XYZ file of C-alpha atoms in Angstrom:
730
model
C 0.002 0.001 -0.003
C 2.999 2.230 -0.565
C 1.926 5.604 -1.885
C 2.672 5.930 -5.557
C 1.885 2.361 -6.596
C -0.347 2.547 -9.659
C -3.834 1.150 -9.268
C -6.856 1.059 -11.557
C -8.946 4.260 -11.347
C -11.879 4.285 -8.964
C -15.094 3.800 -11.011
C -17.179 6.886 -11.712
C -20.947 7.003 -11.284
C -22.179 7.979 -14.779
C -25.421 9.511 -13.535
C -23.470 12.172 -11.645
C -22.405 13.470 -15.052
C -25.918 13.520 -16.536
C -28.382 16.397 -16.034
C -31.684 15.383 -14.412
C -34.510 14.778 -16.847
C -36.811 17.838 -16.894
C -40.319 17.010 -15.605
C -43.066 16.438 -18.149
C -44.952 19.426 -16.716
C -41.996 21.779 -17.011
C -43.038 25.389 -16.598
C -41.385 27.792 -19.022
C -39.494 30.520 -17.149
C -38.115 32.825 -19.850
C -37.048 35.557 -17.423
C -34.661 33.147 -15.668
C -33.469 31.547 -18.888
C -32.612 35.023 -20.191
C -30.607 35.743 -17.039
C -28.571 32.576 -17.551
C -28.108 33.445 -21.225
C -26.048 36.447 -20.105
C -23.041 34.229 -19.325
C -22.990 33.275 -23.001
C -24.058 36.557 -24.579
C -21.728 38.788 -22.526
C -18.051 37.809 -23.086
C -17.104 39.424 -19.765
C -19.385 37.118 -17.755
C -17.588 34.124 -16.243
C -19.971 32.736 -13.608
C -23.708 32.311 -13.092
C -24.522 31.582 -9.455
C -27.926 30.044 -8.769
C -28.085 30.300 -4.989
C -31.266 29.439 -3.076
C -32.623 27.051 -0.405
C -33.526 23.424 -1.080
C -36.524 22.856 -3.297
C -36.323 26.203 -5.065
C -36.033 24.677 -8.524
C -32.312 25.295 -9.065
C -31.533 21.914 -10.650
C -34.586 21.957 -12.896
C -33.781 25.461 -14.142
C -30.134 24.637 -14.851
C -30.960 21.375 -16.620
C -33.689 22.999 -18.752
C -31.355 25.848 -19.704
C -28.579 23.484 -20.772
C -31.036 21.464 -22.835
C -32.206 24.612 -24.627
C -28.708 25.897 -25.447
C -26.927 24.764 -28.636
C -23.435 24.872 -27.093
C -21.490 21.869 -25.792
C -22.437 21.389 -22.150
C -21.200 19.426 -19.127
C -22.962 18.507 -15.884
C -21.602 17.508 -12.466
C -23.978 16.406 -9.682
C -22.060 16.638 -6.411
C -22.534 14.722 -3.186
C -20.806 14.910 0.205
C -18.055 12.448 -0.747
C -16.925 14.928 -3.406
C -15.633 17.214 -0.664
C -12.404 15.281 -1.201
C -10.536 17.442 -3.770
C -9.420 14.347 -5.699
C -13.029 13.186 -6.147
C -14.199 16.684 -7.038
C -11.605 17.109 -9.767
C -12.082 13.545 -10.991
C -15.744 14.227 -11.725
C -15.198 17.734 -13.089
C -12.497 16.514 -15.493
C -14.691 13.550 -16.484
C -17.537 15.964 -17.254
C -15.275 18.179 -19.333
C -14.000 15.100 -21.154
C -17.452 14.707 -22.685
C -16.734 17.942 -24.520
C -12.996 17.405 -24.859
C -12.488 13.653 -25.438
C -9.336 12.269 -23.865
C -9.020 15.070 -21.304
C -9.594 12.663 -18.394
C -6.824 10.347 -19.596
C -4.417 13.204 -20.207
C -4.977 14.909 -16.847
C -5.691 11.887 -14.656
C -2.228 11.837 -13.057
C -2.497 15.511 -12.047
C -5.672 14.797 -10.067
C -3.740 12.772 -7.480
C -1.838 15.885 -6.395
C -4.701 18.373 -6.830
C -5.407 18.526 -3.080
C -1.915 19.862 -2.368
C -1.132 21.576 -5.661
C -4.105 22.243 -7.973
C -2.258 24.864 -10.042
C -0.785 22.423 -12.577
C -4.151 20.740 -13.139
C -6.003 24.048 -13.512
C -3.410 25.355 -15.980
C -3.736 22.228 -18.121
C -7.545 22.478 -18.112
C -7.380 26.142 -19.160
C -4.939 25.309 -21.952
C -7.101 22.497 -23.322
C -10.216 24.695 -23.229
C -8.391 27.373 -25.173
C -7.300 24.825 -27.762
C -10.880 23.582 -28.074
C -11.999 27.116 -28.864
C -15.757 26.454 -28.997
C -18.075 27.551 -26.148
C -18.349 25.058 -23.294
C -21.085 25.376 -20.652
C -20.224 23.748 -17.320
C -22.967 23.245 -14.700
C -22.123 22.098 -11.159
C -25.089 21.293 -8.919
C -25.314 21.041 -5.117
C -22.025 22.904 -4.759
C -22.742 23.619 -1.073
C -21.844 19.989 -0.303
C -18.196 20.561 -1.207
C -17.705 24.268 -0.522
C -14.595 25.056 1.489
C -11.316 26.986 1.181
C -9.559 24.351 -0.936
C -12.230 23.765 -3.568
C -13.546 27.350 -3.519
C -10.045 28.681 -4.149
C -9.370 26.171 -6.913
C -12.650 26.884 -8.720
C -12.028 30.618 -8.488
C -8.534 30.084 -9.882
C -10.053 28.092 -12.755
C -12.364 31.038 -13.489
C -9.339 33.363 -13.518
C -7.292 31.211 -15.903
C -9.960 29.700 -18.150
C -10.460 31.280 -21.588
C -13.701 33.183 -22.382
C -15.185 30.152 -24.137
C -15.806 28.438 -20.770
C -18.940 29.526 -18.875
C -19.602 28.141 -15.380
C -23.005 27.787 -13.690
C -23.069 26.865 -9.984
C -26.196 25.648 -8.199
C -25.877 25.932 -4.413
C -27.942 26.311 -1.271
C -25.250 28.608 0.168
C -22.956 31.190 -1.380
C -19.481 29.764 -2.054
C -16.486 31.307 -0.309
C -15.237 33.053 -3.435
C -14.568 36.746 -3.956
C -18.042 37.392 -5.308
C -17.829 41.138 -4.596
C -14.837 41.431 -6.870
C -16.698 39.574 -9.624
C -19.720 41.857 -9.212
C -17.586 44.997 -9.533
C -15.924 43.582 -12.650
C -19.238 42.600 -14.204
C -18.229 38.929 -14.304
C -21.091 37.521 -12.220
C -24.737 36.706 -12.943
C -26.782 35.933 -9.818
C -30.120 34.153 -9.518
C -31.371 34.173 -5.931
C -34.283 32.698 -4.016
C -36.407 35.764 -4.756
C -35.747 35.308 -8.482
C -36.682 31.621 -8.328
C -40.011 32.181 -6.630
C -42.883 31.193 -8.893
C -45.115 34.005 -9.998
C -48.850 33.354 -9.846
C -48.864 32.903 -13.635
C -46.075 30.273 -13.417
C -47.784 28.582 -10.470
C -51.015 28.409 -12.473
C -49.210 26.469 -15.230
C -47.795 24.112 -12.600
C -51.088 23.490 -10.753
C -53.583 23.532 -13.626
C -55.535 20.286 -13.791
C -54.464 19.110 -10.346
C -57.961 19.412 -8.842
C -61.469 20.133 -10.016
C -62.621 23.644 -9.211
C -59.119 25.107 -8.985
C -59.462 28.845 -9.534
C -57.094 31.761 -9.962
C -57.814 32.662 -6.355
C -56.688 29.227 -5.156
C -53.504 29.418 -7.201
C -52.630 32.867 -5.913
C -53.289 31.768 -2.326
C -51.030 28.721 -2.642
C -48.361 30.783 -4.355
C -48.534 33.289 -1.510
C -48.469 30.665 1.243
C -45.523 28.865 -0.292
C -43.845 32.176 -1.189
C -43.418 30.770 -4.657
C -41.268 27.908 -3.323
C -41.113 25.332 -6.110
C -41.057 22.243 -3.908
C -43.938 23.532 -1.828
C -46.028 24.028 -4.957
C -45.111 20.577 -6.240
C -46.030 19.036 -2.882
C -49.297 20.945 -2.876
C -50.031 19.728 -6.387
C -49.445 16.094 -5.358
C -52.220 16.219 -2.774
C -54.746 18.416 -4.555
C -56.301 15.441 -6.307
C -56.942 13.684 -2.993
C -58.430 16.584 -1.069
C -62.162 16.862 -0.600
C -62.184 20.478 0.511
C -60.129 22.649 -1.803
C -60.766 25.856 0.162
C -59.742 24.254 3.462
C -56.600 22.735 1.923
C -55.498 26.036 0.387
C -56.223 27.897 3.620
C -54.088 25.587 5.775
C -51.204 24.643 3.506
C -47.860 26.125 4.645
C -44.451 26.098 2.983
C -41.956 25.948 5.868
C -39.916 22.779 6.254
C -41.640 21.432 9.368
C -45.115 21.704 7.905
C -43.975 20.245 4.592
C -42.538 17.244 6.433
C -45.775 16.916 8.383
C -47.723 17.150 5.180
C -45.651 14.520 3.438
C -45.920 12.210 6.403
C -49.599 12.665 7.165
C -50.984 13.235 3.683
C -48.669 11.908 0.998
C -47.800 8.584 2.660
C -51.423 8.085 3.698
C -52.372 7.769 0.006
C -49.657 5.243 -0.800
C -50.349 1.527 -0.597
C -48.745 -0.379 2.261
C -46.293 -2.236 0.007
C -45.202 0.951 -1.757
C -44.976 2.797 1.550
C -42.693 0.092 2.909
C -40.497 0.217 -0.164
C -40.279 4.012 -0.057
C -39.050 3.824 3.530
C -36.566 1.020 2.818
C -35.059 2.743 -0.219
C -34.653 6.011 1.699
C -31.276 4.686 2.910
C -30.000 5.046 -0.671
C -28.558 8.175 -2.270
C -29.174 6.946 -5.811
C -30.982 3.815 -6.929
C -31.527 1.562 -9.894
C -33.805 -1.442 -10.239
C -31.179 -4.023 -9.293
C -30.161 -2.071 -6.188
C -33.782 -1.662 -5.101
C -34.282 -5.407 -5.492
C -31.145 -6.177 -3.475
C -32.195 -3.898 -0.627
C -35.917 -4.665 -0.570
C -35.841 -8.331 -1.589
C -38.056 -7.557 -4.581
C -37.849 -8.536 -8.241
C -39.578 -5.593 -9.937
C -37.378 -2.720 -8.804
C -36.880 -1.202 -12.255
C -40.589 -1.222 -13.076
C -41.457 0.150 -9.631
C -39.048 3.049 -10.068
C -40.462 3.944 -13.485
C -44.087 3.796 -12.356
C -43.361 5.774 -9.188
C -41.507 8.457 -11.127
C -44.458 8.847 -13.494
C -46.728 9.889 -10.649
C -44.282 11.510 -8.238
C -42.008 14.303 -9.454
C -40.014 14.049 -6.222
C -38.478 10.836 -7.520
C -36.017 12.340 -9.966
C -34.648 10.543 -13.001
C -30.868 10.842 -13.250
C -30.429 9.697 -16.824
C -32.209 9.594 -20.149
C -32.802 5.856 -19.991
C -34.835 5.839 -16.793
C -32.330 3.574 -15.036
C -31.066 5.628 -12.103
C -33.171 7.789 -9.776
C -32.907 9.699 -6.536
C -35.420 11.179 -4.133
C -35.851 14.914 -3.836
C -33.863 15.856 -0.749
C -36.917 16.905 1.234
C -38.801 13.730 0.414
C -35.727 11.667 1.259
C -35.327 13.437 4.601
C -38.975 12.893 5.472
C -38.787 9.218 4.520
C -35.676 8.750 6.622
C -37.360 10.420 9.572
C -40.284 8.039 9.241
C -37.975 5.047 8.681
C -36.029 5.809 11.853
C -39.226 4.991 13.758
C -40.955 2.370 11.615
C -37.822 0.472 10.563
C -35.647 1.162 13.591
C -34.496 -2.456 13.931
C -34.173 -3.086 10.197
C -32.171 -0.110 8.891
C -28.773 -1.703 9.615
C -29.699 -4.703 7.479
C -30.839 -2.406 4.665
C -27.490 -0.633 4.701
C -25.722 -4.007 4.844
C -27.547 -5.192 1.709
C -26.813 -1.933 -0.083
C -23.135 -2.172 0.876
C -22.921 -5.711 -0.461
C -24.516 -4.717 -3.761
C -22.167 -1.751 -4.247
C -19.188 -3.929 -3.336
C -20.107 -6.397 -6.069
C -20.784 -3.551 -8.481
C -17.321 -2.098 -7.846
C -18.414 1.133 -6.160
C -15.982 1.145 -3.238
C -17.032 4.500 -1.828
C -20.732 3.654 -1.589
C -19.964 0.189 -0.227
C -17.872 1.588 2.630
C -20.451 4.286 3.413
C -23.240 1.731 3.769
C -21.131 -0.691 5.826
C -20.283 2.138 8.201
C -23.966 3.104 8.463
C -24.797 -0.552 9.138
C -22.330 -0.633 12.001
C -20.300 -3.398 10.304
C -17.102 -1.657 11.287
C -14.780 -4.655 11.013
C -15.972 -5.477 7.499
C -15.685 -1.798 6.578
C -12.165 -1.739 8.021
C -11.197 -4.766 5.917
C -12.554 -3.094 2.778
C -10.749 0.171 3.538
C -7.450 -1.612 4.189
C -7.742 -3.743 1.041
C -8.436 -0.740 -1.171
C -6.421 2.011 0.515
C -3.693 1.842 -2.122
C -6.227 2.629 -4.842
C -7.651 5.510 -2.826
C -4.368 7.043 -1.668
C -2.661 6.728 -5.029
C -5.716 8.376 -6.585
C -5.181 11.333 -4.264
C -8.235 10.558 -2.070
C -6.427 11.317 1.178
C -9.351 13.132 2.800
C -11.723 10.292 1.966
C -9.406 7.738 3.599
C -8.987 9.858 6.724
C -12.750 10.401 6.964
C -13.388 6.663 6.742
C -10.769 5.906 9.377
C -12.244 8.516 11.727
C -15.642 6.861 11.424
C -14.228 3.483 12.415
C -13.720 4.764 15.948
C -11.954 2.356 18.292
C -12.003 -0.492 15.748
C -8.948 0.939 14.043
C -6.926 0.456 17.239
C -7.135 -3.330 16.875
C -7.007 -3.607 13.075
C -3.418 -3.889 11.850
C -4.331 -3.172 8.220
C -6.100 0.070 9.082
C -3.305 1.097 11.449
C -0.780 0.909 8.613
C -3.250 2.695 6.318
C -3.570 5.451 8.912
C 0.191 5.572 9.148
C 0.532 6.026 5.382
C -2.301 8.593 5.266
C -0.756 10.743 8.005
C 2.669 10.351 6.364
C 1.291 11.629 3.041
C -0.230 14.537 4.974
C 3.235 15.354 6.349
C 2.427 14.456 9.984
C 5.463 12.245 10.642
C 5.094 12.040 14.420
C 1.528 10.775 14.122
C 2.589 8.402 11.343
C 5.186 6.863 13.672
C 2.545 6.289 16.353
C 0.362 4.353 13.920
C 3.383 2.538 12.532
C 4.210 1.318 16.041
C 0.614 0.140 16.569
C 0.621 -1.708 13.241
C 3.936 -3.377 14.085
C 2.560 -4.681 17.399
C -0.691 -5.903 15.862
C 0.817 -7.593 12.778
C 1.898 -10.723 14.638
C 1.731 -12.895 11.520
C 3.763 -10.539 9.353
C 0.985 -10.000 6.809
C 1.826 -6.304 6.473
C 5.562 -6.625 7.212
C 6.600 -5.178 3.855
C 4.298 -2.184 4.203
C 5.444 -1.598 7.763
C 9.129 -1.670 6.813
C 8.561 0.551 3.786
C 6.644 3.117 5.836
C 9.243 3.130 8.594
C 11.963 3.657 6.004
C 10.050 6.430 4.230
C 9.344 8.275 7.487
C 13.046 8.410 8.288
C 13.935 9.562 4.767
C 11.237 12.229 4.975
C 12.753 13.427 8.250
C 16.189 13.519 6.638
C 17.794 10.646 8.529
C 19.380 8.156 6.138
C 21.096 6.271 8.988
C 17.797 5.635 10.735
C 16.184 4.655 7.414
C 19.004 2.162 6.768
C 18.516 0.715 10.244
C 14.816 0.154 9.577
C 15.505 -1.367 6.164
C 18.236 -3.676 7.488
C 15.697 -5.390 9.753
C 13.436 -6.160 6.788
C 12.622 -9.614 5.525
C 13.257 -10.539 1.901
C 10.952 -8.319 -0.187
C 8.091 -10.081 -1.890
C 6.735 -7.153 -3.916
C 8.412 -4.647 -6.266
C 7.694 -1.545 -4.199
C 9.263 -3.024 -1.062
C 12.380 -4.030 -3.032
C 12.511 -0.572 -4.627
C 12.366 1.169 -1.236
C 15.165 -1.038 0.118
C 17.321 -0.349 -2.928
C 16.530 3.359 -2.821
C 17.551 3.884 0.794
C 20.858 2.110 0.124
C 21.453 4.501 -2.780
C 20.836 7.491 -0.509
C 23.354 5.978 1.881
C 25.956 5.696 -0.868
C 25.975 1.895 -0.579
C 25.700 1.344 -4.300
C 26.959 -2.253 -4.485
C 24.456 -3.315 -1.823
C 21.662 -1.411 -3.589
C 22.057 -2.995 -7.032
C 20.643 -6.480 -6.162
C 17.514 -4.932 -4.625
C 17.012 -2.644 -7.615
C 17.398 -5.568 -10.040
C 14.872 -7.567 -8.017
C 12.467 -4.604 -8.010
C 12.773 -4.221 -11.792
C 12.185 -7.941 -12.387
C 9.151 -8.080 -10.087
C 7.733 -4.858 -11.530
C 7.932 -6.290 -15.032
C 6.130 -9.500 -14.080
C 3.510 -8.009 -11.720
C 3.155 -5.650 -13.679
C 3.760 -2.566 -11.536
C 4.255 0.561 -13.629
C 5.127 2.793 -10.695
C 7.981 0.595 -9.467
C 9.071 0.002 -13.055
C 9.356 3.770 -13.561
C 10.993 4.759 -10.278
C 13.529 1.913 -9.887
C 15.724 3.024 -12.843
C 15.932 6.505 -11.316
C 17.979 5.127 -8.440
C 20.125 3.248 -10.943
C 20.669 6.565 -12.731
C 21.828 8.208 -9.489
C 24.298 5.355 -8.957
C 25.704 5.932 -12.446
C 25.913 9.676 -11.842
C 27.701 9.269 -8.514
C 30.011 6.724 -10.169
C 31.083 9.290 -12.813
C 29.027 7.784 -15.652
C 26.877 10.779 -16.673
C 25.976 9.470 -20.132
C 24.551 6.227 -18.713
C 22.746 8.198 -16.011
C 21.173 10.529 -18.578
C 19.986 7.644 -20.759
C 18.348 5.903 -17.795
C 16.623 9.098 -16.665
C 15.262 9.906 -20.120
C 13.969 6.376 -20.604
C 12.155 6.382 -17.292
C 10.534 9.775 -18.024
C 9.354 8.452 -21.381
C 8.019 5.269 -19.754
C 6.252 7.220 -17.003
C 4.662 9.531 -19.572
C 3.359 6.557 -21.563
C 1.868 5.052 -18.404
C 0.331 8.306 -17.195
C 2.432 8.581 -14.009
C 4.819 11.326 -15.089
C 3.321 13.679 -12.471
C 4.333 11.451 -9.554
C 6.573 13.285 -7.087
C 9.240 10.581 -7.331
C 9.817 11.473 -10.980
C 11.544 14.609 -9.664
C 14.844 12.744 -9.471
C 14.719 11.711 -13.139
C 14.305 15.311 -14.233
C 17.135 16.386 -11.923
C 19.464 13.808 -13.484
C 18.505 14.963 -16.983
C 19.286 18.555 -15.973
C 22.688 17.559 -14.613
C 23.701 15.455 -17.625
C 22.378 17.357 -20.653
C 24.550 19.702 -22.732
C 21.561 21.861 -23.702
C 21.375 24.881 -21.327
C 17.669 25.500 -21.915
C 16.811 21.850 -21.368
C 19.016 21.720 -18.273
C 17.308 24.724 -16.660
C 13.813 23.444 -17.459
C 14.622 19.931 -16.225
C 15.982 20.933 -12.809
C 13.100 23.345 -12.256
C 10.697 20.538 -13.069
C 12.546 18.355 -10.595
C 12.061 20.872 -7.794
C 8.393 21.377 -8.733
C 7.668 17.652 -8.430
C 9.801 17.139 -5.313
C 7.831 19.801 -3.434
C 4.723 17.609 -3.763
C 6.276 15.017 -1.453
C 7.034 15.366 2.269
C 10.420 13.636 1.740
C 13.364 15.842 2.761
C 16.104 13.725 1.163
C 14.520 13.846 -2.282
C 13.787 17.571 -1.966
C 17.354 18.252 -0.871
C 18.731 16.404 -3.893
C 16.399 18.194 -6.343
C 17.221 21.614 -4.850
C 20.956 20.896 -4.959
C 20.737 19.808 -8.608
C 18.768 22.949 -9.472
C 21.160 25.206 -7.599
C 24.186 23.567 -9.174
C 22.857 23.701 -12.760
C 21.313 27.181 -12.579
C 24.399 28.647 -10.909
C 26.551 27.195 -13.701
C 24.245 28.986 -16.146
C 24.702 32.254 -14.183
C 20.994 32.331 -13.348
C 20.236 34.253 -10.127
C 17.843 31.531 -8.952
C 20.815 29.197 -8.576
C 22.027 30.847 -5.379
C 18.516 30.787 -3.928
C 18.184 27.070 -4.680
C 21.537 26.305 -3.047
C 20.536 28.290 0.021
C 17.295 26.359 0.365
C 19.132 23.077 -0.228
C 21.516 23.974 2.586
C 18.585 24.608 4.931
C 17.155 21.173 4.088
C 20.523 19.449 4.631
C 21.200 21.316 7.877
C 17.880 20.269 9.353
C 18.473 16.639 8.337
C 20.129 14.381 10.904
C 21.860 12.413 8.143
C 21.326 13.593 4.541
C 23.329 10.724 3.041
C 24.881 11.439 -0.365
C 22.948 14.704 -0.617
C 25.314 16.330 1.917
C 28.539 15.744 -0.038
C 26.820 16.617 -3.331
C 25.683 19.951 -1.891
C 29.151 20.651 -0.488
C 30.709 20.033 -3.918
C 28.139 22.293 -5.579
C 28.755 25.064 -3.049
C 32.522 24.849 -3.584
C 32.083 25.002 -7.377
C 30.065 28.188 -7.140
C 32.222 30.073 -4.663
C 30.425 29.257 -1.461
C 32.243 28.293 1.714
C 32.120 24.535 1.983
C 34.104 21.671 3.443
C 34.614 18.783 1.030
C 36.117 15.610 2.454
C 39.084 13.896 0.906
C 38.779 10.425 -0.524
C 40.026 7.656 1.773
C 41.344 7.598 5.321
C 44.066 10.041 6.289
C 44.924 7.760 9.189
C 43.445 4.562 10.642
C 40.936 4.968 13.444
C 41.689 3.540 16.861
C 39.349 1.050 18.553
C 38.006 3.765 20.884
C 37.435 6.100 17.928
C 35.607 3.318 16.084
C 33.426 2.833 19.173
C 32.491 6.525 19.129
C 31.994 6.429 15.332
C 29.412 3.675 15.817
C 27.148 6.161 17.683
C 27.511 9.118 15.313
C 24.636 8.072 12.955
C 22.267 8.100 15.929
C 20.489 11.142 17.348
C 22.435 10.864 20.619
C 24.301 13.969 21.739
C 27.997 13.791 22.573
C 27.065 13.730 26.273
C 24.697 10.809 25.632
C 27.447 8.955 23.763
C 29.803 9.550 26.693
C 27.238 8.021 29.056
C 26.816 5.001 26.770
C 30.603 4.406 26.710
C 31.156 5.321 30.382
C 33.706 7.994 29.530
C 33.836 11.759 30.010
C 32.311 14.278 27.627
C 35.772 15.720 26.912
C 37.002 12.266 25.898
C 34.180 11.934 23.345
C 34.869 15.438 21.993
C 38.541 14.544 21.568
C 37.673 11.308 19.743
C 35.232 13.165 17.436
C 37.879 15.707 16.444
C 40.267 12.869 15.642
C 37.589 11.047 13.613
C 36.824 14.162 11.547
C 40.533 14.755 10.879
C 41.235 11.160 9.867
C 38.174 11.023 7.566
C 39.000 14.410 6.058
C 35.673 15.991 6.959
C 34.503 18.966 8.967
C 31.374 17.798 10.797
C 29.414 14.854 12.164
C 27.096 14.405 9.173
C 29.964 14.328 6.716
C 31.822 11.885 8.975
C 28.870 9.490 8.946
C 28.611 9.525 5.157
C 32.399 9.183 4.693
C 32.573 6.277 7.120
C 29.617 4.600 5.438
C 31.239 4.820 2.003
C 34.518 3.468 3.430
C 32.724 0.481 4.924
C 33.303 1.562 8.517
C 29.559 1.689 9.274
């Protein structure tokens, strides 16, 4: 479950990309359609915001407008799970791909890093839209479910960068946290509010005509007034008009606030539904979206598809999600009312309903829905197993927030589940919380008594130490590892040996990783493994071989769609170091730094910064000095930077910076007491701590350290560790 391992993409729900089918009794609303037309007719307009409470008719208006426009259009129906930036961008890019075929394949790798760095993804989207040239209408519904600083900022940035041919329409119950005032001043914003969406008496008359005998203009105006033109209230009123015996009494008492609507639905609507249908409505209320097969699985029926179609024909609050009449969802207010009723009537049965739904989604391949239902069912252990088994797919798809949300919902179960402990460790590591990652790593190590997750545990422990900048500690973790059985584990072991300068020891692991990656197949390991081989060649004074390896791995990664992985930073750095083309060199090392910043790993970042500083300084670019300065800060905060330390020192010396570069070989043999002190230098122990371990005075240790530095030809402890390691003394 090592982050970066390529996995198949998580399946999309097609109906989330399809506008809802307009109702058969759609009321024409030209004044609102004209307002939306302004985002197309006025080239300065960038955004139409349709902001109003639930049931105001936002979705119907947006869908009807898109259907009436001749331009290419895209639709995204959001739900709460899309609060994860990776899921949000996955669906938005998939929607755009319907207008720009192939966009999802081209930009898929960028989505994994969109939560931390959406700029690259947004820039690519803007570029592709500009190339397309034709107008593209993008509608995003239920935006309030995902609104927050990350997604709000990214969407606003997309509006800033996108060409004029992209027009965005947002449907939301709440205003997004964007700089709407700035857009208003610049004339870039069209707004449709609750007051605008209220039905006029003329529109309400079209909606209610024929619902009940004796309906007059007075009745329509009264209902319109009592509901304040609220679309859902009018629809709900229309549903019961045919069953009322006293039209005047009904109109006089009908109210449009949420509580009374719920009471109405409960006391009036459900009262006119047969017992079997009532039961099925309550049982299916646990679902967010439903098709015939899912209804049958949950309710134990065999006519789910027919039941959905017949119900939708008579109840506009069961909304069709596609043109084929396959997928449906309840209007939110109806769903909430049904769930309220189900919590009483089906109190002892709801867990089983969720369990059945989870099983169906699991078989159907919808991991997210399966986990959600298992959690609702209280089947926490089964949910934990599913999360652990699929965490690689989720994390490597960039769904960090989704994984953390699932783990939080497991509660205390995670404390006794070794698989979820290691998943939590990886998730917190990716988030840059190394201390927390170590806590979960320790828990996983204690729980994994059978060694099922041994490879993942070792790899995480190694990566944490590399991220913290401690190659010695990473080597210690790796040395305790069992023989790797998967390509990623072998690659990590080989990689940490490369960072330690132990090239001969690294080569067998890298060969094993390459062989296993080819047979698995594992594209990520197949791409990254040769990068470490390239670094070996570079450090062994074979720049041509290093450059060839780096170029081949970049080409391979590009073909496999993983060229945006942070680990590809090193390949670009090697290309920058080895090429004779100044422009290519500068671009390559900058690309290396850009990718390395996406990872929390200090050693990799230090190497990329050093390469950039070295190359740019040689080209007399002012950024070179800045890169070397930042590289020095990374190395100085690292307990043991491995080969990055000497590389930085050489680069600093080349470009006129004060640096101490060790000589090659021992100036003089170390004594036994000096070797004893040397053994402790890779640790985080202070000189006083080392003195206590050896039962000698602090001054004695200081004297031995000075002698060690002199004999190794170095100026400090970190350099001494690396020199001793390369000489085989550690």
